[in-house]
């Protein structure tokens, strides 16, 4: 039949759907009986060994057909079979929807041209082949190459989906209620270097739930991916999913870069195995719902108003232990945006960011810590206009420090700034401290009214290094004084031995580190994190930024040095 030649198989095939009578076997099961075709039985086994699923769409009695296929020892190789007397076109559409597959990746084999035409009508893009043709060449096509799956992990995953669908249908529950009783667990894998094959599969083989569709097929594209993953501040992770029905394996990959100006999403791709489970929505929540351009078509959407609360993050599937939900507080520069990603989702961040005007707000500012929490500051135009952080922010910081299970501070850049000012109070010279970032100051001074207010209210403080260090030490003391007993306070060092910026400002950085060490030695629950010795040379992007593995290692150090042994292990 020339309309459906084997040469028309143009796309990657993920499922082969077999008719039975005069296709999979010779003869008609309900009439004269059938004769098995050994080559077709072998084809099914070969396809499943390649991770390509096989299903059935046949007009027959279900129990009779199942018994014959069991007799042939091949029944367990098929998933989501449709065997009844209803039309095939809509049946195939329903089958693909339940499996989470696109028609463009389905191949339908049937000896009846009307069935083939009907399948095409109801399933746009489906590939059809007339089973009256010689099918022996199909396995040699690159579109059916698949991948080595002789352990049948993919078959097992579709078996899980099949059983889950059957239970949902019989339960009478809504989809969301069914998901709530499914005990869905997610493990976020951030150490991905030995799993790059799966990363490439997810980027190159997914479509319906690939929201970015940036591929890595060619050597150049794979090289670009490797460079992307090595970029400072880049975060990547694989998503593994299990529920009470079974293990879905690693089904998702994300790659994002977070800076104070926002988050850029480079990759966000998921397997259709977990379609309609809310996995992609949960991961988007996990990443704080960054805005990005979705490259369609995709099945489903990311809803800012929706919260997936039926999925639990776990650290280990074997123990079933939930991810440790210690309350983290992070205060400081943009480096903490990178570290915080690997420190869990239960955290309060006071990390440098852009305000609504696009101007930088720095929380690594001594005034944010040491200013008295006077009501005068709540209505201070100088504070609200020039620093960016507010009285309410300061009160929120104090509340977070009091309730924290872990505190991480990165305050080196409170020291070198030449834009330190005092303001407010009744005495000349000002009572309160604040730092105005240079670019923020430059932009604000374009407004004549703000420039005049600045000249009237702000007092520039050009302090010697020892005085600036003393102010930063007061900031540490403020945090230490508010925290609960037993809560560790980690202080990140300045990098002094790597990069040109460190070379130019080495003396200041060494002085900062010495002050931090002294503070930690004097306070038993403060831990100094020496970045220079913790990271390898190739994990520094520059003096103040690190590679993905560098940030991961810092977080790993913090997570691994909690509690009473922190001092010993950190030494």
Coordinates of C-alpha atoms in Angstrom, one line a residue:
X1 CA 0.0 0.0 0.0
X2 CA 1.9 3.0 -1.3
X3 CA 0.3 5.5 1.1
X4 CA 1.9 3.9 4.1
X5 CA 5.4 2.7 3.1
X6 CA 8.1 1.8 5.7
X7 CA 10.1 4.7 4.4
X8 CA 7.4 7.0 5.9
X9 CA 8.8 6.3 9.4
X10 CA 10.4 9.7 9.8
X11 CA 10.4 10.3 13.6
X12 CA 11.9 8.7 16.6
X13 CA 9.6 5.8 17.6
X14 CA 8.8 5.4 21.2
X15 CA 5.9 2.9 20.8
X16 CA 4.8 0.4 18.2
X17 CA 1.1 -0.4 18.2
X18 CA 0.2 -3.8 16.8
X19 CA -3.0 -5.0 15.2
X20 CA -3.3 -8.8 15.9
X21 CA -5.3 -10.6 13.1
X22 CA -3.4 -10.8 9.8
X23 CA -0.7 -8.5 11.3
X24 CA 0.9 -9.8 14.4
X25 CA -0.2 -13.3 13.5
X26 CA -1.7 -15.0 10.4
X27 CA -5.4 -15.7 10.4
X28 CA -8.4 -14.4 12.5
X29 CA -8.6 -15.4 16.1
X30 CA -12.4 -15.5 16.3
X31 CA -12.8 -17.5 13.1
X32 CA -10.4 -20.1 11.7
X33 CA -7.7 -19.7 14.3
X34 CA -4.2 -18.2 13.9
X35 CA -0.7 -19.1 13.0
X36 CA 2.1 -17.3 15.0
X37 CA 4.7 -15.3 13.1
X38 CA 8.0 -16.0 14.9
X39 CA 9.7 -13.0 13.4
X40 CA 7.0 -10.7 14.8
X41 CA 7.3 -12.2 18.3
X42 CA 11.1 -11.7 18.1
X43 CA 10.5 -8.1 16.9
X44 CA 8.5 -7.3 20.0
X45 CA 11.2 -8.6 22.3
X46 CA 13.9 -6.7 20.4
X47 CA 11.9 -3.5 20.5
X48 CA 11.4 -3.8 24.3
X49 CA 15.1 -4.6 24.7
X50 CA 15.7 -1.2 23.1
X51 CA 13.3 0.7 25.4
X52 CA 10.6 1.0 22.7
X53 CA 7.3 0.0 24.0
X54 CA 4.8 -2.2 22.2
X55 CA 1.0 -2.1 22.6
X56 CA -2.0 -3.6 20.9
X57 CA -5.0 -2.1 19.2
X58 CA -7.2 -5.0 17.9
X59 CA -10.8 -5.8 17.4
X60 CA -11.1 -9.0 19.3
X61 CA -12.4 -10.5 22.5
X62 CA -10.0 -9.4 25.3
X63 CA -9.8 -12.6 27.3
X64 CA -9.4 -14.8 24.2
X65 CA -6.6 -12.7 22.8
X66 CA -4.8 -12.4 26.1
X67 CA -4.9 -16.2 26.6
X68 CA -3.4 -16.7 23.1
X69 CA -0.7 -14.1 23.7
X70 CA 0.1 -15.7 27.1
X71 CA 0.3 -19.1 25.4
X72 CA 2.9 -17.5 23.0
X73 CA 4.8 -16.2 26.0
X74 CA 4.6 -12.6 24.8
X75 CA 1.7 -11.0 26.7
X76 CA 3.9 -9.4 29.3
X77 CA 5.8 -7.5 26.6
X78 CA 2.8 -5.3 25.8
X79 CA 1.5 -2.3 27.8
X80 CA -1.8 -0.5 27.7
X81 CA -3.4 -3.0 25.2
X82 CA -6.8 -2.0 23.7
X83 CA -8.6 -5.2 22.7
X84 CA -12.3 -4.8 22.1
X85 CA -14.7 -4.1 19.2
X86 CA -14.6 -0.3 19.3
X87 CA -13.1 1.9 16.6
X88 CA -9.3 2.1 16.6
X89 CA -8.7 5.8 15.8
X90 CA -10.1 7.1 19.1
X91 CA -8.8 4.1 21.0
X92 CA -5.2 4.9 20.0
X93 CA -5.7 8.5 20.9
X94 CA -6.8 7.5 24.4
X95 CA -4.0 5.0 24.7
X96 CA -1.3 7.6 23.9
X97 CA -2.9 10.1 26.2
X98 CA -2.7 7.7 29.1
X99 CA 0.9 6.8 28.3
X100 CA 1.8 10.5 28.0
X101 CA 3.2 10.0 24.4
X102 CA 2.8 12.0 21.3
X103 CA 1.2 10.6 18.1
X104 CA 4.4 11.8 16.3
X105 CA 6.4 9.2 18.1
X106 CA 3.9 6.3 17.6
X107 CA 4.0 3.7 14.9
X108 CA 0.8 1.8 14.0
X109 CA 0.9 -1.6 12.2
X110 CA -2.3 -2.8 10.6
X111 CA -3.3 -4.8 7.5
X112 CA -6.5 -2.8 7.0
X113 CA -6.1 0.5 5.2
X114 CA -9.3 1.9 6.6
X115 CA -8.0 1.4 10.2
X116 CA -4.7 3.1 9.1
X117 CA -6.6 6.0 7.7
X118 CA -8.8 6.3 10.8
X119 CA -5.8 6.3 13.0
X120 CA -4.3 9.1 11.0
X121 CA -7.5 11.1 11.2
X122 CA -7.8 11.0 15.0
X123 CA -4.0 11.1 15.7
X124 CA -2.3 13.8 13.6
X125 CA 1.3 12.9 12.9
X126 CA 1.1 9.2 13.7
X127 CA 3.2 6.9 11.5
X128 CA 1.3 4.1 9.9
X129 CA 2.6 1.1 8.0
X130 CA 0.5 -1.4 6.0
X131 CA 1.2 -4.8 7.6
X132 CA 0.8 -6.5 4.3
X133 CA 4.2 -5.2 3.5
X134 CA 7.5 -6.9 4.5
X135 CA 8.1 -5.6 8.0
X136 CA 11.6 -7.2 8.5
X137 CA 13.4 -4.0 7.7
X138 CA 11.8 -1.9 10.5
X139 CA 14.3 -2.9 13.1
X140 CA 17.2 -1.6 11.0
X141 CA 15.8 1.9 10.8
X142 CA 17.6 4.6 12.9
X143 CA 14.2 5.8 14.1
X144 CA 13.8 2.5 16.0
X145 CA 17.4 2.3 17.3
X146 CA 16.2 3.1 20.9
X147 CA 18.8 2.4 23.6
X148 CA 20.0 -0.6 25.5
X149 CA 17.2 -1.5 28.0
X150 CA 17.6 -5.3 28.3
X151 CA 16.8 -4.9 32.0
X152 CA 13.4 -3.6 30.9
X153 CA 13.4 -0.6 33.2
X154 CA 11.3 1.3 30.7
X155 CA 8.8 -1.5 30.5
X156 CA 8.6 -1.7 34.3
X157 CA 7.9 2.0 34.4
X158 CA 5.0 1.8 32.0
X159 CA 3.7 -1.2 33.9
X160 CA 3.6 1.1 37.0
X161 CA 1.7 3.7 35.0
X162 CA -0.7 1.0 33.8
X163 CA -1.4 -0.3 37.2
X164 CA -1.8 3.2 38.6
X165 CA -4.3 4.1 35.9
X166 CA -6.4 1.0 36.6
X167 CA -6.5 1.8 40.3
X168 CA -7.4 5.4 39.7
X169 CA -10.2 4.4 37.4
X170 CA -11.6 2.0 40.0
X171 CA -11.2 4.4 42.9
X172 CA -13.5 7.1 41.6
X173 CA -11.2 9.8 43.0
X174 CA -10.4 13.0 41.2
X175 CA -6.9 13.2 39.8
X176 CA -5.7 15.5 42.6
X177 CA -7.2 13.4 45.3
X178 CA -5.7 10.3 43.8
X179 CA -2.3 12.0 43.7
X180 CA -2.6 12.9 47.4
X181 CA -3.0 9.2 48.3
X182 CA -0.2 8.2 45.9
X183 CA 2.7 9.1 48.4
X184 CA 4.8 10.8 45.6
X185 CA 8.4 11.4 46.6
X186 CA 11.0 13.4 44.8
X187 CA 14.8 13.3 45.2
X188 CA 16.8 16.2 43.7
X189 CA 20.2 15.0 42.5
X190 CA 22.6 17.9 42.3
X191 CA 25.8 15.8 41.8
X192 CA 25.1 15.1 38.1
X193 CA 28.6 14.7 36.6
X194 CA 28.3 10.9 36.4
X195 CA 24.8 11.0 35.0
X196 CA 25.3 13.1 31.9
X197 CA 24.0 10.3 29.6
X198 CA 20.6 10.7 31.3
X199 CA 20.8 14.5 31.0
X200 CA 21.4 14.2 27.3
X201 CA 18.5 11.8 26.9
X202 CA 16.1 14.2 28.7
X203 CA 17.3 17.2 26.6
X204 CA 17.2 15.4 23.3
X205 CA 14.3 12.9 23.6
X206 CA 11.6 14.8 25.6
X207 CA 9.0 17.0 23.9
X208 CA 5.7 17.2 25.7
X209 CA 7.2 18.3 29.0
X210 CA 10.3 20.0 27.6
X211 CA 9.6 23.7 28.4
X212 CA 12.9 25.0 26.9
X213 CA 13.6 22.6 24.0
X214 CA 17.3 23.4 23.9
X215 CA 19.0 20.3 22.5
X216 CA 22.4 18.8 22.9
X217 CA 22.6 16.5 19.9
X218 CA 25.8 17.6 18.1
X219 CA 29.3 17.7 19.5
X220 CA 29.1 21.5 19.4
X221 CA 25.8 21.5 21.4
X222 CA 27.3 19.1 23.9
X223 CA 30.4 21.2 24.3
X224 CA 28.1 24.3 24.9
X225 CA 26.2 22.3 27.5
X226 CA 29.5 21.5 29.3
X227 CA 30.6 25.1 29.3
X228 CA 27.1 26.2 30.5
X229 CA 27.4 23.8 33.5
X230 CA 30.8 25.2 34.4
X231 CA 29.6 28.8 34.4
X232 CA 29.8 30.5 37.8
X233 CA 26.4 30.5 39.6
X234 CA 24.9 27.8 37.4
X235 CA 22.7 25.3 39.2
X236 CA 21.6 22.0 37.6
X237 CA 19.8 19.0 39.0
X238 CA 18.1 15.7 38.0
X239 CA 14.7 14.7 39.4
X240 CA 14.0 11.2 40.5
X241 CA 10.5 10.2 41.4
X242 CA 8.9 7.3 43.2
X243 CA 5.4 6.7 44.6
X244 CA 3.6 3.8 46.2
X245 CA 3.0 2.3 42.8
X246 CA 6.7 2.1 41.8
X247 CA 9.9 3.8 40.7
X248 CA 9.7 6.2 37.7
X249 CA 13.5 6.7 37.7
X250 CA 15.2 9.9 36.8
X251 CA 12.5 11.9 34.9
X252 CA 13.6 15.5 34.9
X253 CA 16.5 18.0 34.4
X254 CA 16.8 21.7 35.2
X255 CA 19.6 24.1 34.7
X256 CA 19.2 27.7 36.0
X257 CA 21.5 30.6 36.9
X258 CA 20.5 32.9 39.7
X259 CA 21.9 36.4 40.2
X260 CA 20.7 39.4 42.2
X261 CA 18.9 40.5 39.1
X262 CA 16.9 37.3 38.8
X263 CA 16.9 33.7 37.6
X264 CA 17.6 32.6 34.0
X265 CA 16.2 29.2 33.1
X266 CA 18.4 27.4 30.5
X267 CA 16.9 23.9 30.7
X268 CA 13.6 22.6 32.1
X269 CA 12.7 19.2 30.7
X270 CA 10.8 16.2 32.0
X271 CA 9.8 12.8 30.8
X272 CA 6.2 12.1 30.0
X273 CA 6.3 9.2 32.5
X274 CA 5.1 11.5 35.2
X275 CA 2.6 13.5 33.1
X276 CA -0.3 14.8 35.2
X277 CA 1.5 14.1 38.5
X278 CA 2.5 17.7 39.2
X279 CA 6.2 17.0 39.1
X280 CA 7.2 19.8 36.8
X281 CA 5.0 22.3 38.8
X282 CA 6.7 21.1 42.1
X283 CA 10.2 21.6 40.6
X284 CA 9.2 25.1 39.4
X285 CA 8.1 25.9 42.9
X286 CA 11.4 24.5 44.2
X287 CA 13.2 27.0 42.0
X288 CA 11.0 29.8 43.3
X289 CA 8.9 30.0 40.2
X290 CA 11.3 31.9 37.9
X291 CA 9.7 33.6 34.9
X292 CA 11.0 32.3 31.5
X293 CA 9.8 31.9 27.9
X294 CA 8.2 28.5 27.4
X295 CA 8.9 27.0 24.1
X296 CA 5.7 25.1 23.0
X297 CA 4.0 23.0 22.4
X298 CA 3.9 21.5 25.9
X299 CA 1.4 19.4 27.7
X300 CA 0.1 21.4 30.6
X301 CA 1.4 24.7 32.0
X302 CA 3.2 26.2 35.0
X303 CA 0.6 28.0 37.1
X304 CA 1.9 30.8 39.4
X305 CA -1.3 30.5 41.4
X306 CA -1.0 26.7 42.0
X307 CA 0.8 25.0 44.8
X308 CA 1.6 21.3 44.6
X309 CA 1.5 20.1 48.2
X310 CA 1.1 16.3 47.6
X311 CA 4.8 15.7 46.8
X312 CA 7.5 15.2 49.4
X313 CA 11.2 15.8 48.9
X314 CA 13.3 13.1 50.3
X315 CA 17.1 12.8 50.8
X316 CA 17.0 9.0 50.5
X317 CA 14.4 6.7 48.9
X318 CA 15.7 3.7 50.7
X319 CA 15.0 5.1 54.2
X320 CA 12.1 7.2 53.1
X321 CA 13.5 10.0 55.2
X322 CA 12.1 13.4 54.3
X323 CA 14.6 16.0 53.3
X324 CA 15.9 17.7 56.5
X325 CA 13.7 20.8 56.9
X326 CA 16.1 22.8 59.2
X327 CA 15.3 26.5 59.0
X328 CA 18.2 28.3 57.3
X329 CA 18.9 32.0 57.4
X330 CA 21.3 33.4 54.8
X331 CA 22.5 37.0 54.7
X332 CA 25.0 38.6 52.3
X333 CA 26.2 38.9 48.8
X334 CA 25.2 37.2 45.6
X335 CA 27.4 34.2 46.4
X336 CA 24.8 33.1 48.8
X337 CA 22.2 32.9 46.1
X338 CA 24.3 30.1 44.7
X339 CA 25.1 28.3 48.0
X340 CA 21.5 28.6 49.2
X341 CA 20.2 26.5 46.3
X342 CA 22.0 23.4 47.8
X343 CA 20.9 24.1 51.4
X344 CA 17.2 23.1 51.2
X345 CA 14.0 25.0 50.5
X346 CA 13.1 25.9 54.1
X347 CA 15.1 29.2 54.3
X348 CA 14.9 32.9 54.8
X349 CA 17.1 34.8 52.4
X350 CA 18.4 38.3 52.9
X351 CA 20.6 38.3 49.8
X352 CA 21.5 41.2 47.5
X353 CA 18.7 41.8 45.0
X354 CA 17.2 44.4 42.7
X355 CA 14.3 46.5 43.9
X356 CA 11.3 47.5 41.9
X357 CA 13.3 50.2 40.2
X358 CA 16.0 47.8 39.1
X359 CA 18.4 49.3 41.7
X360 CA 20.7 47.1 43.8
X361 CA 19.8 46.5 47.5
X362 CA 22.7 45.2 49.6
X363 CA 22.0 43.2 52.7
X364 CA 25.7 42.8 53.4
X365 CA 25.5 46.2 55.0
X366 CA 26.6 46.7 58.7
X367 CA 23.7 49.1 59.2
X368 CA 21.2 46.4 58.4
X369 CA 22.5 44.5 61.5
X370 CA 23.7 47.1 64.0
X371 CA 21.2 50.0 63.7
X372 CA 18.9 50.3 66.7
X373 CA 15.4 49.2 65.8
X374 CA 14.0 52.6 66.5
X375 CA 10.5 53.5 65.2
X376 CA 12.1 56.6 63.7
X377 CA 13.6 54.4 61.0
X378 CA 10.2 53.0 60.0
X379 CA 9.4 56.4 58.4
X380 CA 12.9 57.4 57.5
X381 CA 13.0 58.7 53.9
X382 CA 16.8 58.5 53.9
X383 CA 16.7 54.8 54.7
X384 CA 13.9 53.9 52.3
X385 CA 15.3 56.0 49.4
X386 CA 19.0 55.5 49.6
X387 CA 19.8 52.1 51.1
X388 CA 16.8 50.1 49.8
X389 CA 16.3 47.8 52.7
X390 CA 13.7 49.0 55.3
X391 CA 12.9 49.0 59.0
X392 CA 10.5 46.1 58.4
X393 CA 13.4 44.2 56.7
X394 CA 15.5 44.7 59.8
X395 CA 12.7 43.4 62.1
X396 CA 12.3 40.4 59.7
X397 CA 16.0 39.7 60.0
X398 CA 15.8 39.6 63.8
X399 CA 12.8 37.3 63.8
X400 CA 14.6 35.0 61.3
X401 CA 17.8 34.9 63.3
X402 CA 15.8 34.0 66.5
X403 CA 14.0 31.1 64.9
X404 CA 16.9 29.8 62.7
X405 CA 18.4 26.3 62.9
X406 CA 21.4 27.4 60.9
X407 CA 22.8 30.9 60.0
X408 CA 25.2 31.6 57.1
X409 CA 26.7 35.1 56.7
X410 CA 28.8 36.4 53.8
X411 CA 29.7 40.0 54.8
X412 CA 33.1 40.7 53.3
X413 CA 31.8 43.4 51.0
X414 CA 30.6 45.4 54.0
X415 CA 34.3 46.3 54.5
X416 CA 35.8 47.7 51.2
X417 CA 32.9 50.0 50.3
X418 CA 33.7 53.7 50.3
X419 CA 30.0 54.6 50.3
X420 CA 29.4 54.3 54.0
X421 CA 27.1 57.0 55.5
X422 CA 25.4 57.9 58.8
X423 CA 22.0 59.6 58.9
X424 CA 19.1 60.4 61.2
X425 CA 18.9 61.0 64.9
X426 CA 18.9 64.4 66.7
X427 CA 22.7 64.9 66.9
X428 CA 24.9 66.3 64.1
X429 CA 26.6 63.6 62.2
X430 CA 23.8 61.0 62.2
X431 CA 22.9 58.1 64.4
X432 CA 22.3 55.3 62.0
X433 CA 24.6 53.5 59.5
X434 CA 24.0 52.6 55.9
X435 CA 25.9 51.8 52.7
X436 CA 24.6 53.1 49.4
X437 CA 25.9 51.0 46.4
X438 CA 27.7 53.1 43.9
X439 CA 25.4 52.4 40.9
X440 CA 22.4 53.0 43.1
X441 CA 23.8 56.3 44.3
X442 CA 24.6 57.4 40.7
X443 CA 21.1 56.6 39.5
X444 CA 19.4 58.3 42.5
X445 CA 21.4 61.5 42.1
X446 CA 19.8 62.0 38.7
X447 CA 16.7 63.1 40.6
X448 CA 17.3 66.7 41.8
X449 CA 15.0 66.4 44.8
X450 CA 16.7 63.2 45.9
X451 CA 20.1 64.7 45.4
X452 CA 19.2 67.7 47.6
X453 CA 17.8 65.4 50.3
X454 CA 20.9 63.3 50.2
X455 CA 23.1 66.3 50.6
X456 CA 21.1 67.5 53.6
X457 CA 20.7 64.2 55.4
X458 CA 23.7 61.9 54.7
X459 CA 27.1 62.1 56.3
X460 CA 30.0 60.4 54.5
X461 CA 32.2 58.2 56.7
X462 CA 35.7 57.5 55.4
X463 CA 36.9 55.2 58.2
X464 CA 40.2 53.4 58.6
X465 CA 40.2 49.6 57.9
X466 CA 40.3 48.6 61.6
X467 CA 37.1 50.7 62.3
X468 CA 35.3 49.2 59.3
X469 CA 36.2 45.7 60.5
X470 CA 35.0 46.6 64.0
X471 CA 31.6 47.5 62.5
X472 CA 31.4 44.2 60.6
X473 CA 32.3 42.4 63.8
X474 CA 29.4 44.1 65.5
X475 CA 27.2 42.7 62.8
X476 CA 28.4 39.2 63.6
X477 CA 27.8 39.9 67.3
X478 CA 24.2 41.0 66.6
X479 CA 23.4 37.8 64.7
X480 CA 25.1 35.6 67.4
X481 CA 23.3 37.4 70.2
X482 CA 19.9 36.7 68.7
X483 CA 20.3 33.1 67.7
X484 CA 19.2 30.2 69.9
X485 CA 21.7 28.2 71.9
X486 CA 23.1 25.3 69.8
X487 CA 22.4 27.0 66.5
X488 CA 25.6 27.2 64.4
X489 CA 26.6 30.4 62.7
X490 CA 28.8 30.0 59.7
X491 CA 30.9 32.9 58.4
X492 CA 32.2 32.8 54.9
X493 CA 35.8 34.0 54.3
X494 CA 37.0 36.4 51.7
X495 CA 39.0 34.7 49.0
X496 CA 42.6 35.9 49.3
X497 CA 44.7 33.4 47.3
X498 CA 42.8 33.1 44.0
X499 CA 42.1 35.6 41.2
X500 CA 43.2 39.0 40.2
X501 CA 40.7 40.9 42.4
X502 CA 42.1 39.0 45.5
X503 CA 45.6 39.9 44.4
X504 CA 44.8 43.6 44.3
X505 CA 43.0 43.6 47.6
X506 CA 44.8 40.9 49.4
X507 CA 45.7 42.9 52.5
X508 CA 42.1 43.9 53.1
X509 CA 40.9 40.3 52.6
X510 CA 43.5 38.9 54.9
X511 CA 42.5 41.4 57.6
X512 CA 38.8 40.5 57.2
X513 CA 39.6 36.8 57.5
X514 CA 41.7 37.4 60.6
X515 CA 38.9 39.3 62.2
X516 CA 36.4 36.5 61.3
X517 CA 38.8 33.8 62.7
X518 CA 39.2 35.7 65.9
X519 CA 35.4 36.1 66.2
X520 CA 34.8 32.4 65.7
X521 CA 37.5 31.4 68.1
X522 CA 35.8 33.6 70.8
X523 CA 32.3 32.3 70.1
X524 CA 32.0 28.5 70.4
X525 CA 29.0 28.1 68.0
X526 CA 30.5 30.3 65.2
X527 CA 32.3 28.4 62.4
X528 CA 34.8 30.1 59.9
X529 CA 34.5 28.7 56.4
X530 CA 37.9 29.2 54.7
X531 CA 37.0 29.2 51.0
X532 CA 40.7 29.2 49.9
X533 CA 41.4 25.9 51.5
X534 CA 37.9 24.3 51.0
X535 CA 37.9 24.6 47.2
X536 CA 40.3 23.4 44.5
X537 CA 41.9 25.9 42.2
X538 CA 39.7 24.9 39.2
X539 CA 36.6 25.6 41.3
X540 CA 37.2 29.3 41.4
X541 CA 35.6 31.3 38.5
X542 CA 37.3 34.4 39.9
X543 CA 38.0 35.9 43.4
X544 CA 34.4 36.2 44.3
X545 CA 32.5 33.6 42.2
X546 CA 32.9 29.8 42.0
X547 CA 31.9 27.0 39.7
X548 CA 28.8 24.9 40.2
X549 CA 30.8 22.3 42.0
X550 CA 32.4 25.0 44.1
X551 CA 29.1 26.2 45.4
X552 CA 28.0 22.7 45.9
X553 CA 31.1 21.9 48.0
X554 CA 30.5 25.0 50.2
X555 CA 26.9 23.9 50.9
X556 CA 28.1 20.3 51.5
X557 CA 30.5 21.6 54.1
X558 CA 27.8 23.6 55.8
X559 CA 25.3 20.8 55.7
X560 CA 27.9 18.3 57.0
X561 CA 29.2 20.5 59.9
X562 CA 26.1 21.1 62.0
X563 CA 25.9 20.7 65.7
X564 CA 28.4 20.1 68.4
X565 CA 31.1 18.6 66.2
X566 CA 31.2 21.6 63.8
X567 CA 34.3 23.1 65.4
X568 CA 36.3 19.9 65.2
X569 CA 35.3 19.0 61.7
X570 CA 35.8 22.5 60.4
X571 CA 39.3 22.8 61.7

